[in-house]
CSV table of C-alpha atoms in Angstrom, one decimal:
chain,number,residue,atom,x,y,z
A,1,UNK,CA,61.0,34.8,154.0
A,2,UNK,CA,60.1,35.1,157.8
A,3,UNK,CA,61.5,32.8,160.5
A,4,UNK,CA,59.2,31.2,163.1
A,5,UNK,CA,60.0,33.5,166.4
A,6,UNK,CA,61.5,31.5,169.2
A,7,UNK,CA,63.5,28.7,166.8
A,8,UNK,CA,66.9,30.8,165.4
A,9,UNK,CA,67.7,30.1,169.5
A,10,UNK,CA,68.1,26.5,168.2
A,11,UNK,CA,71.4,27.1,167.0
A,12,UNK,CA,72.7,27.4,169.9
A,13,UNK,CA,70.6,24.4,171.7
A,14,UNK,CA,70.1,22.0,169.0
A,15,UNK,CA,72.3,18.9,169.5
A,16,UNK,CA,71.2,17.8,166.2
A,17,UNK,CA,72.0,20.8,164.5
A,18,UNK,CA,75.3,21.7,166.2
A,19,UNK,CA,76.4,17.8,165.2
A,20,UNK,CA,77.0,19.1,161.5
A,21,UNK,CA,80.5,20.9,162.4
A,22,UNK,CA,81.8,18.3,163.9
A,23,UNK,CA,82.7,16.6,160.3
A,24,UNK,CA,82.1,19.9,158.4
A,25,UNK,CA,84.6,19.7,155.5
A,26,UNK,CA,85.9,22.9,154.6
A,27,UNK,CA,89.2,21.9,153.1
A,28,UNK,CA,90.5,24.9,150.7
A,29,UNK,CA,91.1,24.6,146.8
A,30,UNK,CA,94.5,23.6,145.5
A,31,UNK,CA,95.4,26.9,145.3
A,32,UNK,CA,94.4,27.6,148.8
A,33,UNK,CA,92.0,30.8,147.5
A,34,UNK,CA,88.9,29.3,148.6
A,35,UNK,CA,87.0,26.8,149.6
A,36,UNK,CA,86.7,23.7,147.7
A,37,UNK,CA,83.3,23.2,148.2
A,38,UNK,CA,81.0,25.9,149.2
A,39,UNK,CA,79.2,26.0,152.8
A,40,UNK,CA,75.7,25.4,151.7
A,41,UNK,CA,72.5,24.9,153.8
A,42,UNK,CA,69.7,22.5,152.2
A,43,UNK,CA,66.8,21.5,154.1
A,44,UNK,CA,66.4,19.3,157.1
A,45,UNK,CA,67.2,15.8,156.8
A,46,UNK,CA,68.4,16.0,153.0
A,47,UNK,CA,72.4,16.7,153.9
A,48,UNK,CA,74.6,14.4,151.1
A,49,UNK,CA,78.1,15.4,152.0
A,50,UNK,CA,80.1,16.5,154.5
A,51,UNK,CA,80.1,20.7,153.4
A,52,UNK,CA,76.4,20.9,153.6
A,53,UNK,CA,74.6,21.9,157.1
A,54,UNK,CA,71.0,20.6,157.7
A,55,UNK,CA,69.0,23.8,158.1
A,56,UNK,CA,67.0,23.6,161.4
A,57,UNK,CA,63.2,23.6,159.9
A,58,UNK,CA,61.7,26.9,160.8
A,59,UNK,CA,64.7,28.8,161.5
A,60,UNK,CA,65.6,29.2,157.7
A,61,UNK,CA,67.3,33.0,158.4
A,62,UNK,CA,69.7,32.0,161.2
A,63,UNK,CA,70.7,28.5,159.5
A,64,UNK,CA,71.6,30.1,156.2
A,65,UNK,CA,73.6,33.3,158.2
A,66,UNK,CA,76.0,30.2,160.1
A,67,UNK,CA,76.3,29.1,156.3
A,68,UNK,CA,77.2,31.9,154.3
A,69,UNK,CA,79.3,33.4,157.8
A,70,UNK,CA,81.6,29.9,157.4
A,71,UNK,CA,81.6,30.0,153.5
């Protein structure tokens, strides 16, 4: 898997993509041991619910590492 060079910069200046942590639920488990829901990243425009981050298309790499670096 390669990333297009010049769009993992996006994480930082995509308004778009920065707008999925503002109601990112990461709520822990009832025993508090992990997450109850896993961080995941699915493509763009196909988020369902409010643990999943829209990946910015393009920038594949650097949209999955804010994933699995929050999960």
């Amino acid at each position: 898997m390669a990333e297009t060079p010049g769009l993992g910069d996006k994480i930082i200046t995509d308004k778009k993509f920065q707008k999925n942590f503002e109601a990112l639920d990461a709520k822990l488990n009832k025993n508090g041991t992990a997450l109850a829901n896993a961080i995941v990243t699915v493509k763009a425009g196909s988020k369902k619910h409010d643990w999943q981050i829209d990946a910015i298309s393009g920038a594949t790499i650097s949209s999955r590492a804010i994933g699995k670096a929050l999960d």
